Amino acid sequence: MTENNNTPYEQQPQYQQPQSQAQYEVSAAEPVAVSKGTRIKAIIGMALGIYSIVISWSFGVGIPFAVAGLILSIMGAKGGEAKFSKIGKITSIIGLIASVVIGFIMIVVTIVAAMAS
């Protein structure tokens, strides 16, 4: 203890966090503002894609729904809605392929059946 100081305890030295030589700049991606209209387009695109898969079994009727779902999903992706638009693109493409393949098979079966009779 020192006589000049009226406190019975000595002051502890102040510790600071050590400074590093290299400064790293961490920047997070800024969140993209998603408008309500964009979100609705992406959700409708996803729903049309799912519906095109379900309806694809009836002679290519799913093609317009798949195309509309793909267009709306692309519009939703441009607006910043990634989750629903990605699912919408995938389901629309699957529905489009299924509709075309099943439509082609039905045409071939119809021609073969007509030739056989």
mmCIF file with all atom_site columns, C-alpha atoms in Angstrom:
data_model
loop_
_atom_site.group_PDB
_atom_site.id
_atom_site.type_symbol
_atom_site.label_atom_id
_atom_site.label_alt_id
_atom_site.label_comp_id
_atom_site.label_asym_id
_atom_site.label_entity_id
_atom_site.label_seq_id
_atom_site.pdbx_PDB_ins_code
_atom_site.Cartn_x
_atom_site.Cartn_y
_atom_site.Cartn_z
_atom_site.occupancy
_atom_site.B_iso_or_equiv
_atom_site.pdbx_formal_charge
_atom_site.auth_seq_id
_atom_site.auth_comp_id
_atom_site.auth_asym_id
_atom_site.auth_atom_id
_atom_site.pdbx_PDB_model_num
ATOM 1   C CA . MET A 1 1   ? 0.000   0.000   0.000   1.00 0.00 ? 1   MET A CA 1
ATOM 2   C CA . THR A 1 2   ? 1.115   3.468   -0.639  1.00 0.00 ? 2   THR A CA 1
ATOM 3   C CA . GLU A 1 3   ? 0.844   6.316   1.764   1.00 0.00 ? 3   GLU A CA 1
ATOM 4   C CA . ASN A 1 4   ? -0.203  8.906   -0.846  1.00 0.00 ? 4   ASN A CA 1
ATOM 5   C CA . ASN A 1 5   ? -3.272  7.033   -1.907  1.00 0.00 ? 5   ASN A CA 1
ATOM 6   C CA . ASN A 1 6   ? -6.265  6.960   0.442   1.00 0.00 ? 6   ASN A CA 1
ATOM 7   C CA . THR A 1 7   ? -7.621  3.689   -0.979  1.00 0.00 ? 7   THR A CA 1
ATOM 8   C CA . PRO A 1 8   ? -6.448  0.503   0.664   1.00 0.00 ? 8   PRO A CA 1
ATOM 9   C CA . TYR A 1 9   ? -6.092  -1.342  -2.664  1.00 0.00 ? 9   TYR A CA 1
ATOM 10  C CA . GLU A 1 10  ? -3.833  -0.659  -5.541  1.00 0.00 ? 10  GLU A CA 1
ATOM 11  C CA . GLN A 1 11  ? -5.504  -0.025  -8.848  1.00 0.00 ? 11  GLN A CA 1
ATOM 12  C CA . GLN A 1 12  ? -5.339  -2.868  -11.341 1.00 0.00 ? 12  GLN A CA 1
ATOM 13  C CA . PRO A 1 13  ? -3.966  -2.104  -14.795 1.00 0.00 ? 13  PRO A CA 1
ATOM 14  C CA . GLN A 1 14  ? -6.584  -1.655  -17.492 1.00 0.00 ? 14  GLN A CA 1
ATOM 15  C CA . TYR A 1 15  ? -6.542  -4.430  -20.052 1.00 0.00 ? 15  TYR A CA 1
ATOM 16  C CA . GLN A 1 16  ? -7.531  -3.888  -23.647 1.00 0.00 ? 16  GLN A CA 1
ATOM 17  C CA . GLN A 1 17  ? -8.220  -6.335  -26.408 1.00 0.00 ? 17  GLN A CA 1
ATOM 18  C CA . PRO A 1 18  ? -5.084  -6.809  -28.484 1.00 0.00 ? 18  PRO A CA 1
ATOM 19  C CA . GLN A 1 19  ? -5.122  -5.160  -31.882 1.00 0.00 ? 19  GLN A CA 1
ATOM 20  C CA . SER A 1 20  ? -4.385  -7.479  -34.787 1.00 0.00 ? 20  SER A CA 1
ATOM 21  C CA . GLN A 1 21  ? -2.175  -6.488  -37.659 1.00 0.00 ? 21  GLN A CA 1
ATOM 22  C CA . ALA A 1 22  ? -4.619  -7.472  -40.396 1.00 0.00 ? 22  ALA A CA 1
ATOM 23  C CA . GLN A 1 23  ? -8.058  -5.949  -40.405 1.00 0.00 ? 23  GLN A CA 1
ATOM 24  C CA . TYR A 1 24  ? -10.703 -8.167  -41.969 1.00 0.00 ? 24  TYR A CA 1
ATOM 25  C CA . GLU A 1 25  ? -13.804 -6.589  -43.354 1.00 0.00 ? 25  GLU A CA 1
ATOM 26  C CA . VAL A 1 26  ? -16.828 -8.799  -42.960 1.00 0.00 ? 26  VAL A CA 1
ATOM 27  C CA . SER A 1 27  ? -19.855 -7.753  -44.874 1.00 0.00 ? 27  SER A CA 1
ATOM 28  C CA . ALA A 1 28  ? -23.077 -9.657  -44.912 1.00 0.00 ? 28  ALA A CA 1
ATOM 29  C CA . ALA A 1 29  ? -25.182 -9.683  -48.016 1.00 0.00 ? 29  ALA A CA 1
ATOM 30  C CA . GLU A 1 30  ? -27.839 -7.081  -47.764 1.00 0.00 ? 30  GLU A CA 1
ATOM 31  C CA . PRO A 1 31  ? -31.286 -8.613  -47.588 1.00 0.00 ? 31  PRO A CA 1
ATOM 32  C CA . VAL A 1 32  ? -33.325 -8.172  -50.709 1.00 0.00 ? 32  VAL A CA 1
ATOM 33  C CA . ALA A 1 33  ? -36.682 -6.560  -50.170 1.00 0.00 ? 33  ALA A CA 1
ATOM 34  C CA . VAL A 1 34  ? -39.383 -8.845  -51.495 1.00 0.00 ? 34  VAL A CA 1
ATOM 35  C CA . SER A 1 35  ? -42.601 -7.200  -52.484 1.00 0.00 ? 35  SER A CA 1
ATOM 36  C CA . LYS A 1 36  ? -45.915 -8.877  -51.799 1.00 0.00 ? 36  LYS A CA 1
ATOM 37  C CA . GLY A 1 37  ? -46.694 -9.086  -55.512 1.00 0.00 ? 37  GLY A CA 1
ATOM 38  C CA . THR A 1 38  ? -43.434 -10.901 -56.199 1.00 0.00 ? 38  THR A CA 1
ATOM 39  C CA . ARG A 1 39  ? -44.088 -13.389 -53.432 1.00 0.00 ? 39  ARG A CA 1
ATOM 40  C CA . ILE A 1 40  ? -47.589 -14.050 -54.762 1.00 0.00 ? 40  ILE A CA 1
ATOM 41  C CA . LYS A 1 41  ? -46.234 -14.629 -58.281 1.00 0.00 ? 41  LYS A CA 1
ATOM 42  C CA . ALA A 1 42  ? -43.701 -17.127 -56.954 1.00 0.00 ? 42  ALA A CA 1
ATOM 43  C CA . ILE A 1 43  ? -46.332 -18.982 -54.898 1.00 0.00 ? 43  ILE A CA 1
ATOM 44  C CA . ILE A 1 44  ? -48.780 -19.103 -57.820 1.00 0.00 ? 44  ILE A CA 1
ATOM 45  C CA . GLY A 1 45  ? -45.958 -20.318 -60.078 1.00 0.00 ? 45  GLY A CA 1
ATOM 46  C CA . MET A 1 46  ? -45.192 -23.089 -57.601 1.00 0.00 ? 46  MET A CA 1
ATOM 47  C CA . ALA A 1 47  ? -48.886 -24.047 -57.355 1.00 0.00 ? 47  ALA A CA 1
ATOM 48  C CA . LEU A 1 48  ? -49.247 -24.124 -61.145 1.00 0.00 ? 48  LEU A CA 1
ATOM 49  C CA . GLY A 1 49  ? -46.123 -26.275 -61.395 1.00 0.00 ? 49  GLY A CA 1
ATOM 50  C CA . ILE A 1 50  ? -47.526 -28.771 -58.899 1.00 0.00 ? 50  ILE A CA 1
ATOM 51  C CA . TYR A 1 51  ? -50.901 -28.731 -60.665 1.00 0.00 ? 51  TYR A CA 1
ATOM 52  C CA . SER A 1 52  ? -49.211 -29.319 -64.034 1.00 0.00 ? 52  SER A CA 1
ATOM 53  C CA . ILE A 1 53  ? -47.617 -32.488 -62.645 1.00 0.00 ? 53  ILE A CA 1
ATOM 54  C CA . VAL A 1 54  ? -50.972 -33.736 -61.371 1.00 0.00 ? 54  VAL A CA 1
ATOM 55  C CA . ILE A 1 55  ? -52.865 -32.918 -64.588 1.00 0.00 ? 55  ILE A CA 1
ATOM 56  C CA . SER A 1 56  ? -50.081 -34.059 -66.950 1.00 0.00 ? 56  SER A CA 1
ATOM 57  C CA . TRP A 1 57  ? -51.629 -37.530 -67.173 1.00 0.00 ? 57  TRP A CA 1
ATOM 58  C CA . SER A 1 58  ? -54.524 -36.245 -69.266 1.00 0.00 ? 58  SER A CA 1
ATOM 59  C CA . PHE A 1 59  ? -53.187 -35.861 -72.817 1.00 0.00 ? 59  PHE A CA 1
ATOM 60  C CA . GLY A 1 60  ? -50.958 -32.821 -72.527 1.00 0.00 ? 60  GLY A CA 1
ATOM 61  C CA . VAL A 1 61  ? -53.428 -30.613 -70.649 1.00 0.00 ? 61  VAL A CA 1
ATOM 62  C CA . GLY A 1 62  ? -50.679 -29.766 -68.156 1.00 0.00 ? 62  GLY A CA 1
ATOM 63  C CA . ILE A 1 63  ? -48.541 -27.940 -70.744 1.00 0.00 ? 63  ILE A CA 1
ATOM 64  C CA . PRO A 1 64  ? -50.225 -24.502 -70.407 1.00 0.00 ? 64  PRO A CA 1
ATOM 65  C CA . PHE A 1 65  ? -50.163 -24.749 -66.611 1.00 0.00 ? 65  PHE A CA 1
ATOM 66  C CA . ALA A 1 66  ? -46.482 -25.718 -66.657 1.00 0.00 ? 66  ALA A CA 1
ATOM 67  C CA . VAL A 1 67  ? -45.581 -22.838 -68.974 1.00 0.00 ? 67  VAL A CA 1
ATOM 68  C CA . ALA A 1 68  ? -47.570 -20.336 -66.894 1.00 0.00 ? 68  ALA A CA 1
ATOM 69  C CA . GLY A 1 69  ? -45.988 -21.704 -63.698 1.00 0.00 ? 69  GLY A CA 1
ATOM 70  C CA . LEU A 1 70  ? -42.504 -21.414 -65.194 1.00 0.00 ? 70  LEU A CA 1
ATOM 71  C CA . ILE A 1 71  ? -43.097 -17.819 -66.310 1.00 0.00 ? 71  ILE A CA 1
ATOM 72  C CA . LEU A 1 72  ? -44.475 -16.763 -62.918 1.00 0.00 ? 72  LEU A CA 1
ATOM 73  C CA . SER A 1 73  ? -41.645 -18.543 -61.102 1.00 0.00 ? 73  SER A CA 1
ATOM 74  C CA . ILE A 1 74  ? -39.056 -16.718 -63.205 1.00 0.00 ? 74  ILE A CA 1
ATOM 75  C CA . MET A 1 75  ? -40.812 -13.412 -62.486 1.00 0.00 ? 75  MET A CA 1
ATOM 76  C CA . GLY A 1 76  ? -40.786 -14.272 -58.769 1.00 0.00 ? 76  GLY A CA 1
ATOM 77  C CA . ALA A 1 77  ? -37.065 -15.070 -58.881 1.00 0.00 ? 77  ALA A CA 1
ATOM 78  C CA . LYS A 1 78  ? -36.270 -11.712 -60.480 1.00 0.00 ? 78  LYS A CA 1
ATOM 79  C CA . GLY A 1 79  ? -38.146 -9.999  -57.660 1.00 0.00 ? 79  GLY A CA 1
ATOM 80  C CA . GLY A 1 80  ? -36.017 -11.680 -54.995 1.00 0.00 ? 80  GLY A CA 1
ATOM 81  C CA . GLU A 1 81  ? -38.228 -14.546 -53.836 1.00 0.00 ? 81  GLU A CA 1
ATOM 82  C CA . ALA A 1 82  ? -35.854 -17.500 -54.128 1.00 0.00 ? 82  ALA A CA 1
ATOM 83  C CA . LYS A 1 83  ? -37.483 -20.335 -52.190 1.00 0.00 ? 83  LYS A CA 1
ATOM 84  C CA . PHE A 1 84  ? -40.904 -20.545 -53.827 1.00 0.00 ? 84  PHE A CA 1
ATOM 85  C CA . SER A 1 85  ? -39.633 -19.581 -57.268 1.00 0.00 ? 85  SER A CA 1
ATOM 86  C CA . LYS A 1 86  ? -37.006 -22.335 -57.238 1.00 0.00 ? 86  LYS A CA 1
ATOM 87  C CA . ILE A 1 87  ? -39.614 -24.936 -56.271 1.00 0.00 ? 87  ILE A CA 1
ATOM 88  C CA . GLY A 1 88  ? -41.960 -23.481 -58.907 1.00 0.00 ? 88  GLY A CA 1
ATOM 89  C CA . LYS A 1 89  ? -39.316 -23.743 -61.632 1.00 0.00 ? 89  LYS A CA 1
ATOM 90  C CA . ILE A 1 90  ? -38.533 -27.344 -60.740 1.00 0.00 ? 90  ILE A CA 1
ATOM 91  C CA . THR A 1 91  ? -42.164 -28.474 -60.569 1.00 0.00 ? 91  THR A CA 1
ATOM 92  C CA . SER A 1 92  ? -43.068 -26.584 -63.753 1.00 0.00 ? 92  SER A CA 1
ATOM 93  C CA . ILE A 1 93  ? -40.217 -28.193 -65.676 1.00 0.00 ? 93  ILE A CA 1
ATOM 94  C CA . ILE A 1 94  ? -41.170 -31.644 -64.365 1.00 0.00 ? 94  ILE A CA 1
ATOM 95  C CA . GLY A 1 95  ? -44.823 -31.009 -65.283 1.00 0.00 ? 95  GLY A CA 1
ATOM 96  C CA . LEU A 1 96  ? -43.838 -29.768 -68.747 1.00 0.00 ? 96  LEU A CA 1
ATOM 97  C CA . ILE A 1 97  ? -41.639 -32.786 -69.447 1.00 0.00 ? 97  ILE A CA 1
ATOM 98  C CA . ALA A 1 98  ? -44.257 -35.201 -68.085 1.00 0.00 ? 98  ALA A CA 1
ATOM 99  C CA . SER A 1 99  ? -47.021 -33.598 -70.177 1.00 0.00 ? 99  SER A CA 1
ATOM 100 C CA . VAL A 1 100 ? -44.978 -33.719 -73.375 1.00 0.00 ? 100 VAL A CA 1
ATOM 101 C CA . VAL A 1 101 ? -43.814 -37.317 -72.836 1.00 0.00 ? 101 VAL A CA 1
ATOM 102 C CA . ILE A 1 102 ? -47.254 -38.597 -71.864 1.00 0.00 ? 102 ILE A CA 1
ATOM 103 C CA . GLY A 1 103 ? -48.880 -36.674 -74.735 1.00 0.00 ? 103 GLY A CA 1
ATOM 104 C CA . PHE A 1 104 ? -46.370 -38.186 -77.163 1.00 0.00 ? 104 PHE A CA 1
ATOM 105 C CA . ILE A 1 105 ? -46.992 -41.691 -75.790 1.00 0.00 ? 105 ILE A CA 1
ATOM 106 C CA . MET A 1 106 ? -50.766 -41.224 -76.136 1.00 0.00 ? 106 MET A CA 1
ATOM 107 C CA . ILE A 1 107 ? -50.383 -40.075 -79.748 1.00 0.00 ? 107 ILE A CA 1
ATOM 108 C CA . VAL A 1 108 ? -48.165 -43.072 -80.584 1.00 0.00 ? 108 VAL A CA 1
ATOM 109 C CA . VAL A 1 109 ? -50.579 -45.501 -78.888 1.00 0.00 ? 109 VAL A CA 1
ATOM 110 C CA . THR A 1 110 ? -53.525 -43.946 -80.771 1.00 0.00 ? 110 THR A CA 1
ATOM 111 C CA . ILE A 1 111 ? -51.723 -44.263 -84.127 1.00 0.00 ? 111 ILE A CA 1
ATOM 112 C CA . VAL A 1 112 ? -50.670 -47.861 -83.418 1.00 0.00 ? 112 VAL A CA 1
ATOM 113 C CA . ALA A 1 113 ? -54.221 -48.755 -82.346 1.00 0.00 ? 113 ALA A CA 1
ATOM 114 C CA . ALA A 1 114 ? -55.661 -47.152 -85.510 1.00 0.00 ? 114 ALA A CA 1
ATOM 115 C CA . MET A 1 115 ? -53.217 -49.046 -87.712 1.00 0.00 ? 115 MET A CA 1
ATOM 116 C CA . ALA A 1 116 ? -53.976 -52.348 -86.001 1.00 0.00 ? 116 ALA A CA 1
ATOM 117 C CA . SER A 1 117 ? -57.693 -52.167 -86.675 1.00 0.00 ? 117 SER A CA 1
#
